[in-house]
N, CA and C atoms as an extended XYZ file, in Angstrom:
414
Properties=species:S:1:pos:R:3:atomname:S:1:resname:S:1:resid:I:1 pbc="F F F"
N       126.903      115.702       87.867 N   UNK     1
C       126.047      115.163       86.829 CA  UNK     1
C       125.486      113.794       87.228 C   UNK     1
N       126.100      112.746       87.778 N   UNK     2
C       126.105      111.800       88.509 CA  UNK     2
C       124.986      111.698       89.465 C   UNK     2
N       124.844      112.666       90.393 N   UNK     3
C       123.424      113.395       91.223 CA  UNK     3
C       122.230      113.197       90.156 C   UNK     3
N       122.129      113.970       89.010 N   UNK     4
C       121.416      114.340       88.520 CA  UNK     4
C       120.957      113.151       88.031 C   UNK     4
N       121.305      112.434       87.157 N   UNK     5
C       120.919      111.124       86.854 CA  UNK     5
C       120.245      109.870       87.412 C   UNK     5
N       120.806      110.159       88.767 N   UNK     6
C       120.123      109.237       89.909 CA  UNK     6
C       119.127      109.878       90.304 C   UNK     6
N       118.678      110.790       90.266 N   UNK     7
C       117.470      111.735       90.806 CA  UNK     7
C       116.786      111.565       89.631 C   UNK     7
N       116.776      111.193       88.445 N   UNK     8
C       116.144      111.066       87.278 CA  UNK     8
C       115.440      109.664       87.864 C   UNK     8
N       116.336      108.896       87.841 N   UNK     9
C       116.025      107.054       88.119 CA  UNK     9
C       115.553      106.805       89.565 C   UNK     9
N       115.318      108.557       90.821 N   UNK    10
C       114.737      108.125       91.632 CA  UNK    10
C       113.343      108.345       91.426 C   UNK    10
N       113.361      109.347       90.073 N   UNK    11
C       111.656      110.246       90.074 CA  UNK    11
C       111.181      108.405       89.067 C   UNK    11
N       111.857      107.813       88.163 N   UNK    12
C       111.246      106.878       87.220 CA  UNK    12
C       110.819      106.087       88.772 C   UNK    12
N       111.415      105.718       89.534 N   UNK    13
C       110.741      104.522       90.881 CA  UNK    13
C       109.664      105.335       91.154 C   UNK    13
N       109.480      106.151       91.649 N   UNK    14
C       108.525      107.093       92.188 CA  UNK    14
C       107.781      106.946       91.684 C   UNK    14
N       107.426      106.763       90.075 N   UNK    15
C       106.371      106.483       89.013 CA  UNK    15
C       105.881      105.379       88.984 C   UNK    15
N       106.480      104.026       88.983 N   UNK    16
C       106.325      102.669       89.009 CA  UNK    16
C       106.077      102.390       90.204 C   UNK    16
N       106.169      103.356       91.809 N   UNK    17
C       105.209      102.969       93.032 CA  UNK    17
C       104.081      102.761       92.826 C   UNK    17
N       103.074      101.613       93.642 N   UNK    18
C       101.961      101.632       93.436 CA  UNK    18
C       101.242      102.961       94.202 C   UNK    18
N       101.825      103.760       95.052 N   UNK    19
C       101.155      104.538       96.018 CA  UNK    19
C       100.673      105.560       94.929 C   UNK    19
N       102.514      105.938       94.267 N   UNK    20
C       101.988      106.599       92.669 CA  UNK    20
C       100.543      106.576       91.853 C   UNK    20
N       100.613      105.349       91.371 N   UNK    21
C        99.648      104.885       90.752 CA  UNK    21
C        98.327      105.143       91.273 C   UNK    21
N        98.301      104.805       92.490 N   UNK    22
C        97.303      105.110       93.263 CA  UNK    22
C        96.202      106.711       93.395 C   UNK    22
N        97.636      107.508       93.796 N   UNK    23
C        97.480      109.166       93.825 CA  UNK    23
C        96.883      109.212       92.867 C   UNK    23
N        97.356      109.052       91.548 N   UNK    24
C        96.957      110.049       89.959 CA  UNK    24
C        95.482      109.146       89.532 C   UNK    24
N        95.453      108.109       89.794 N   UNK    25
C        94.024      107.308       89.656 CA  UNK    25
C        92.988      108.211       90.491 C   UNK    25
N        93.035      108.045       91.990 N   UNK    26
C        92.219      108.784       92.594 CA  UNK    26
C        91.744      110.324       92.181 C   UNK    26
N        92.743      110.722       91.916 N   UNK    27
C        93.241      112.400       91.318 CA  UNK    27
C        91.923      112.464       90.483 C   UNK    27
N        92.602      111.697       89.618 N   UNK    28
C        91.465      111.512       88.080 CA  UNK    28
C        89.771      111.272       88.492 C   UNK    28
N        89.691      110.484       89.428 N   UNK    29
C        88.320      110.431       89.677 CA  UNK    29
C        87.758      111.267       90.667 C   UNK    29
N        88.456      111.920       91.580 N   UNK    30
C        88.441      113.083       92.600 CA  UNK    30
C        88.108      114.286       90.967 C   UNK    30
N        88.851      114.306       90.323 N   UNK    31
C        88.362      115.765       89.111 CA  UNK    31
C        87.658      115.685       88.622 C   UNK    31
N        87.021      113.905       88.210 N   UNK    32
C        85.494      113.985       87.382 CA  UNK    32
C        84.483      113.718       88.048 C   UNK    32
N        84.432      113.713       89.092 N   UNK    33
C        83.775      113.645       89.789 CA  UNK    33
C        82.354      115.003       90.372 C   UNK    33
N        81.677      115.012       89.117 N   UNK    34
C        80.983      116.204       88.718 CA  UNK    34
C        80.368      116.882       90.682 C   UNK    34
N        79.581      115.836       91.233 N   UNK    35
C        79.226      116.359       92.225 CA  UNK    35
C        80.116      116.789       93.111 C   UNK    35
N        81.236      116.761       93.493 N   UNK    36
C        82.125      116.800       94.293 CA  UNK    36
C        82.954      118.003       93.621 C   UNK    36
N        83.002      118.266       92.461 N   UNK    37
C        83.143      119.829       92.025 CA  UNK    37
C        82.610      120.550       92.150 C   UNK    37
N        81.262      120.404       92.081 N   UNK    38
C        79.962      121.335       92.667 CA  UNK    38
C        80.183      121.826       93.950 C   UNK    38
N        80.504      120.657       94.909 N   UNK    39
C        80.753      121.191       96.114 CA  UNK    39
C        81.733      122.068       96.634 C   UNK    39
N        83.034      121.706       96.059 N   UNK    40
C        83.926      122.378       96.290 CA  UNK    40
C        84.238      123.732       95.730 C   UNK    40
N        83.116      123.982       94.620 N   UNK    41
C        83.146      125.777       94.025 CA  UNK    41
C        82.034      126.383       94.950 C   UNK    41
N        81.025      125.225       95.503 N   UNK    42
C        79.930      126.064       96.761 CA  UNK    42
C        81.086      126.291       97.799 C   UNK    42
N        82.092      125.775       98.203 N   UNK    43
C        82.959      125.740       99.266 CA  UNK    43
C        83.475      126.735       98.998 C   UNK    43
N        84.311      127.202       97.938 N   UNK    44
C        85.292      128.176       97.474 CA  UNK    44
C        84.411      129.612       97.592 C   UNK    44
N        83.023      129.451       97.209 N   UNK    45
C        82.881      130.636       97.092 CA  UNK    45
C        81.924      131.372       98.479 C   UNK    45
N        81.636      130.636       99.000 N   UNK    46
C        81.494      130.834      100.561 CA  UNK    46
C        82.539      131.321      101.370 C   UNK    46
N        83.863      130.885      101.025 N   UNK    47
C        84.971      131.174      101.747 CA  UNK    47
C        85.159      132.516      101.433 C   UNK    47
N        85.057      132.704      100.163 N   UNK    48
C        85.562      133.862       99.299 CA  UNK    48
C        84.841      135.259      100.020 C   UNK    48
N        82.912      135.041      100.198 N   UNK    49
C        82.309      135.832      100.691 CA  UNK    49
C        82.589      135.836      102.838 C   UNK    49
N        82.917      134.862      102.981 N   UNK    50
C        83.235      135.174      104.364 CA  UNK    50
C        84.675      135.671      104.595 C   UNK    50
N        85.511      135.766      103.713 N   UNK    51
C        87.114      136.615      103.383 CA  UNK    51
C        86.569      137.981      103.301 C   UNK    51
N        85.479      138.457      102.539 N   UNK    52
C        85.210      139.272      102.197 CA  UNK    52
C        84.604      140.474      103.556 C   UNK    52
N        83.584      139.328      104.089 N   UNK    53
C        83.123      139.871      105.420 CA  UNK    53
C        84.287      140.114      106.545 C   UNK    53
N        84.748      139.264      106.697 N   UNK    54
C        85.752      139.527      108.118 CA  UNK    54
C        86.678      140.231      107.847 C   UNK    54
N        87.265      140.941      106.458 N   UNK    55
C        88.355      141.920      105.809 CA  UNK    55
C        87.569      143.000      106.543 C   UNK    55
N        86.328      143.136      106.602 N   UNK    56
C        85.633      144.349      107.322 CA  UNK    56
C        86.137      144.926      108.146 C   UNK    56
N        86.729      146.237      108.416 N   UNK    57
C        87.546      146.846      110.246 CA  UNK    57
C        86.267      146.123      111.045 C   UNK    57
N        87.365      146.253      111.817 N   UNK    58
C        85.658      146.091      113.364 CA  UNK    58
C        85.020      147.258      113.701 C   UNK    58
N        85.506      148.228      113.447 N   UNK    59
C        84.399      149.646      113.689 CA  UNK    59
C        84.539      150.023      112.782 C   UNK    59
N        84.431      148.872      111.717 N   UNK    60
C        82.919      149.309      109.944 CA  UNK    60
C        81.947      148.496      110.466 C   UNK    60
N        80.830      149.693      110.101 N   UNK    61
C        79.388      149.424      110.843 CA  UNK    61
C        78.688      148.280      109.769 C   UNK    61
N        79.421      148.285      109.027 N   UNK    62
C        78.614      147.331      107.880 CA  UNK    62
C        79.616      145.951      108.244 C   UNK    62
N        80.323      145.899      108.961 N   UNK    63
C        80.541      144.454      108.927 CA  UNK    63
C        79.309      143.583      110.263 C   UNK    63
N        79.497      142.026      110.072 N   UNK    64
C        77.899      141.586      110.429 CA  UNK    64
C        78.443      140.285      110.688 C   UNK    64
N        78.611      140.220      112.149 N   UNK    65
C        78.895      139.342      112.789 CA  UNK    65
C        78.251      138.163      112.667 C   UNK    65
N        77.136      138.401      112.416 N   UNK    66
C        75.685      137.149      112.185 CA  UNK    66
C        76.087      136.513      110.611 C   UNK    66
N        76.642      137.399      110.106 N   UNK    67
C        76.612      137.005      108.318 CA  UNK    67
C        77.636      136.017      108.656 C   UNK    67
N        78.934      136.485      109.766 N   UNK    68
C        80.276      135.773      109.381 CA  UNK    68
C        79.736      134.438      110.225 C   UNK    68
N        78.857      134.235      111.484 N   UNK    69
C        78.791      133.090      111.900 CA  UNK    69
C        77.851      131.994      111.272 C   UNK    69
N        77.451      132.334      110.290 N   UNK    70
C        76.426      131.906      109.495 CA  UNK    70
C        77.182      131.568      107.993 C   UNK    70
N        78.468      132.231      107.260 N   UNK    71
C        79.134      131.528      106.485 CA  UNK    71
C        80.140      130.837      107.308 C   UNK    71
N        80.748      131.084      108.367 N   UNK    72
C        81.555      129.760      108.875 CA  UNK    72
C        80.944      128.246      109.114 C   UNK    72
N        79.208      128.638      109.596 N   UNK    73
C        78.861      127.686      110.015 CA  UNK    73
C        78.708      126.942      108.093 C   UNK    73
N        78.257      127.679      107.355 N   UNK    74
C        77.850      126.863      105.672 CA  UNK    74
C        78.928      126.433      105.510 C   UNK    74
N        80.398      127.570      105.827 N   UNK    75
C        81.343      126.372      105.381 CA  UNK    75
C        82.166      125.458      106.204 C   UNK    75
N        81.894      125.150      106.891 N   UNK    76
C        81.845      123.669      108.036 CA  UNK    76
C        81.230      122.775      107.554 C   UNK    76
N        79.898      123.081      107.287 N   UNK    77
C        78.528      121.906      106.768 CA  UNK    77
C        79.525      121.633      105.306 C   UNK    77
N        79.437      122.678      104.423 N   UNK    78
C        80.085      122.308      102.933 CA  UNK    78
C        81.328      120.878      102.665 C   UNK    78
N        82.412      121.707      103.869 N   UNK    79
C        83.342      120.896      103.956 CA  UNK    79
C        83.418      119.357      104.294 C   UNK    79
N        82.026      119.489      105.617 N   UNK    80
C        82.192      118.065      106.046 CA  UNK    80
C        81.584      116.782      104.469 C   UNK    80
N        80.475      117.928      104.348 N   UNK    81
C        79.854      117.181      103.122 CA  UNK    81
C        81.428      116.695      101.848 C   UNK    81
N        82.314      117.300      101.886 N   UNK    82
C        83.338      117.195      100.132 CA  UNK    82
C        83.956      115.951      101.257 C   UNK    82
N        84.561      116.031      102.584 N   UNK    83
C        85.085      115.154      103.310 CA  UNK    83
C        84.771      113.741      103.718 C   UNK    83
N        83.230      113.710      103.385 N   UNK    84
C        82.057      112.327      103.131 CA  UNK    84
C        82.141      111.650      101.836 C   UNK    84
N        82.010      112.731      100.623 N   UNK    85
C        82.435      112.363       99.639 CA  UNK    85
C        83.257      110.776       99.374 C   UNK    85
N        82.926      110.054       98.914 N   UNK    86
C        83.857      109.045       98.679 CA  UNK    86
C        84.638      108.658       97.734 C   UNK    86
N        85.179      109.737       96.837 N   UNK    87
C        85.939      110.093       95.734 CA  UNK    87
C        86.749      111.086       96.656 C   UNK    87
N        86.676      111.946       97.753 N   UNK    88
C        87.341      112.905       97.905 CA  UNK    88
C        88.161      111.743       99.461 C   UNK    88
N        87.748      110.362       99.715 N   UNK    89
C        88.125      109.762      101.103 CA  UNK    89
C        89.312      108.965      100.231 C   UNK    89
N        88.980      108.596       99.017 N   UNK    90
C        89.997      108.007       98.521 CA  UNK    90
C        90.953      108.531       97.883 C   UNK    90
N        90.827      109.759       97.534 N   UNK    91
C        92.167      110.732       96.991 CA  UNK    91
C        92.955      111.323       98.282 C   UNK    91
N        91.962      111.388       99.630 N   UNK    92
C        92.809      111.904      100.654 CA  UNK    92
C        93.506      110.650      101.493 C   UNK    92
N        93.141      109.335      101.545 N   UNK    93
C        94.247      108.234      101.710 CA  UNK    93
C        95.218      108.398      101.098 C   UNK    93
N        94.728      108.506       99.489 N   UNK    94
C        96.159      108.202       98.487 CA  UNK    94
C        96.950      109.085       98.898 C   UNK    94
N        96.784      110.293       98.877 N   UNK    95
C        97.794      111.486       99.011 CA  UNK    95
C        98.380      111.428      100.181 C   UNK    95
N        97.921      110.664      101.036 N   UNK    96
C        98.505      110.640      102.596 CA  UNK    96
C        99.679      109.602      102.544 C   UNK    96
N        99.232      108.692      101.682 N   UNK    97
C       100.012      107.721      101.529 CA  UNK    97
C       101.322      107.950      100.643 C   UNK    97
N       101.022      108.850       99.264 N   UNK    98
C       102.084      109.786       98.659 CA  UNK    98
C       103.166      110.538       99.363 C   UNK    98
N       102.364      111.396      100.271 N   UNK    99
C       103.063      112.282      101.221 CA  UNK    99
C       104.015      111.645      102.157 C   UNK    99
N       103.638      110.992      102.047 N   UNK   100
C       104.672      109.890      103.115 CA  UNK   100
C       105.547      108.935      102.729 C   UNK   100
N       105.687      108.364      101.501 N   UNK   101
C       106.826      108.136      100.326 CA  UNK   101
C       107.718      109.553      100.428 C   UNK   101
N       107.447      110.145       99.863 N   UNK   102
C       107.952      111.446       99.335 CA  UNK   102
C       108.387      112.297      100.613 C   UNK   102
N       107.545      112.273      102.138 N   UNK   103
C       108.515      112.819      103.306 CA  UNK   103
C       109.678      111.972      103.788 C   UNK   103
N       109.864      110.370      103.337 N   UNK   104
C       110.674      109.750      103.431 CA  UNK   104
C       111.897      109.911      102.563 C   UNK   104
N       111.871      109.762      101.247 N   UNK   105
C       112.688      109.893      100.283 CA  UNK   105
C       113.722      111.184      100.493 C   UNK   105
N       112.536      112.320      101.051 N   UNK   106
C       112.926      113.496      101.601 CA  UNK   106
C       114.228      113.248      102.530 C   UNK   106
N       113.576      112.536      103.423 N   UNK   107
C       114.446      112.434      104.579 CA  UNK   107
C       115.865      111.918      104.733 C   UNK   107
N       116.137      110.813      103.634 N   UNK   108
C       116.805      109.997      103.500 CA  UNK   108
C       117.939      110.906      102.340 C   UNK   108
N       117.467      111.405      101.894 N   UNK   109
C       118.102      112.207      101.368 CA  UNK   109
C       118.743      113.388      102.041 C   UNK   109
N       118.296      114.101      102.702 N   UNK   110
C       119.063      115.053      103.256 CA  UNK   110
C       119.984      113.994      104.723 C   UNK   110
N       119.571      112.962      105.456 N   UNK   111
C       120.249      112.538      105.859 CA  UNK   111
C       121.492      111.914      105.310 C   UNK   111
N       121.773      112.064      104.121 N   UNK   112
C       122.869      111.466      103.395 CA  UNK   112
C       123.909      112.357      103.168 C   UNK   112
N       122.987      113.455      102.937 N   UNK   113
C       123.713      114.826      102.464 CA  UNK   113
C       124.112      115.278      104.388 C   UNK   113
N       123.895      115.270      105.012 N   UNK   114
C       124.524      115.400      106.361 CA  UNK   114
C       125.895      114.205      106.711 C   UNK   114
N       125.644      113.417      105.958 N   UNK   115
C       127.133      112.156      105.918 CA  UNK   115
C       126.622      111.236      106.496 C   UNK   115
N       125.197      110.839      106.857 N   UNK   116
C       124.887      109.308      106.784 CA  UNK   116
C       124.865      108.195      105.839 C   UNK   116
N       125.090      106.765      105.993 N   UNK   117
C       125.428      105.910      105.426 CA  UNK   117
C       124.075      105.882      104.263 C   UNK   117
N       124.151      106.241      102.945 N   UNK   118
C       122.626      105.870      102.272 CA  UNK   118
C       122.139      104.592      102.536 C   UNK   118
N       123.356      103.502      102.935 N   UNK   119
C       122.690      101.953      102.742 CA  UNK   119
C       121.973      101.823      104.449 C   UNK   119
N       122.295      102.472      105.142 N   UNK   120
C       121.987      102.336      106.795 CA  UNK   120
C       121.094      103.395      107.533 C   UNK   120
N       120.992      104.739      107.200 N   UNK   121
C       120.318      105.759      107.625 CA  UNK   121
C       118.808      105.256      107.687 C   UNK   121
N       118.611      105.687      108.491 N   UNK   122
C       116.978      105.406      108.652 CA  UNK   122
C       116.340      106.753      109.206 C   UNK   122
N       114.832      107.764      108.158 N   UNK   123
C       114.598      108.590      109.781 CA  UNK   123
C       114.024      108.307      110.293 C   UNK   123
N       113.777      109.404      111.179 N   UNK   124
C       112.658      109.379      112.420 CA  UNK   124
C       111.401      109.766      112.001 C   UNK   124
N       110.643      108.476      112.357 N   UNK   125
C       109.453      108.258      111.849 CA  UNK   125
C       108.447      108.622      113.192 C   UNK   125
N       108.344      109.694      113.562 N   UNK   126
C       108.121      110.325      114.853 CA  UNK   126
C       106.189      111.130      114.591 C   UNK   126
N       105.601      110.346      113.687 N   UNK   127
C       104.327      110.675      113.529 CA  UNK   127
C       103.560      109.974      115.058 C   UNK   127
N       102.777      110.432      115.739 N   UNK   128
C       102.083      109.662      116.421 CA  UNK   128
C       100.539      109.323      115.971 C   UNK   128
N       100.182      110.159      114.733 N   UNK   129
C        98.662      109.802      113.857 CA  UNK   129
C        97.923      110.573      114.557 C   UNK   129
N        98.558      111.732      114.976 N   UNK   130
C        97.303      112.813      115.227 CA  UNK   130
C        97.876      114.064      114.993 C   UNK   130
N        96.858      113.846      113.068 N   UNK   131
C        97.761      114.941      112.406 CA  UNK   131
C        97.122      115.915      112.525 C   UNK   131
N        95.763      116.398      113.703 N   UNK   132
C        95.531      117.670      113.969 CA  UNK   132
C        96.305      118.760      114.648 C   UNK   132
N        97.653      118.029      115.555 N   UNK   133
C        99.180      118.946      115.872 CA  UNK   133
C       100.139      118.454      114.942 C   UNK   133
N       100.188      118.476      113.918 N   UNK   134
C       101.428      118.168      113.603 CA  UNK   134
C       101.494      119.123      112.330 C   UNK   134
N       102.614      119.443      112.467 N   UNK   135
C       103.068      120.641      111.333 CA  UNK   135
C       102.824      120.349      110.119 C   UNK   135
N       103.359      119.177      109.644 N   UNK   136
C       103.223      118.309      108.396 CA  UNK   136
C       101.929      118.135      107.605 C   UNK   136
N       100.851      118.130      108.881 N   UNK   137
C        99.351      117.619      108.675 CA  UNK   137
C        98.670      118.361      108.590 C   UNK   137
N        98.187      118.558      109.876 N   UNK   138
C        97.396      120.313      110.653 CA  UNK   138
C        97.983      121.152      109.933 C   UNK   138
């Protein structure tokens, strides 16, 4: 029960982080952010029709190689456009910055639960910032 309580008073810190604060602010303006919804249902539903195309067998004569390189290429353009966005640059800092509270807390926690010291454990902070290989990121 003891566990439980402290996991209560670790989620209340978690709340009173500014990174916190940060996330659900951005969040909020990342959702009203009318144009940047626009984009991302043109995004969704491009994806949806190029899911649709490449589900095609390859010897169904109706699938159309030209269609699929022509919605990958719209949704490349789509994406880079929501990724320019500057409501969508500041919700993806925050969350990076979230994610990384929260892979820590993670860490520190199961290193405790393995029988490290909670006051001394430290992890391995083994990011090198190129989160196009990294499991976590990519």
């Amino acid at each position: 029960m003891e566990a439980i309580k402290q996991a209560r008073a670790l989620g209340k810190a978690i709340q009173a982080d500014e990174r916190y604060a940060e996330y659900h602010a951005a969040k909020e303006v990342n959702d009203s952010d009318e144009p940047l919804q626009d984009l991302i249902g043109e995004f969704n539903l491009v994806r949806q029709q190029l899911g649709l195309e490449a589900t095609k067998h390859d010897d169904d004569s109706t699938k159309d190689k030209d269609k699929i390189d022509r919605l990958n290429l719209q949704a490349r353009e789509i994406h880079a456009r929501i990724m320019d966005n500057e409501s969508m640059k500041r919700f993806t800092n925050a969350k990076t910055a979230m994610d990384a509270m929260i892979s820590e807390v993670s860490a520190i926690i199961s290193l405790c639960c393995d029988g490290e010291d909670p006051d001394t454990c430290q992890p391995v902070n083994d990011c090198s910032g190129g989160c196009s290989s990294c499991a976590k990121c990519g």
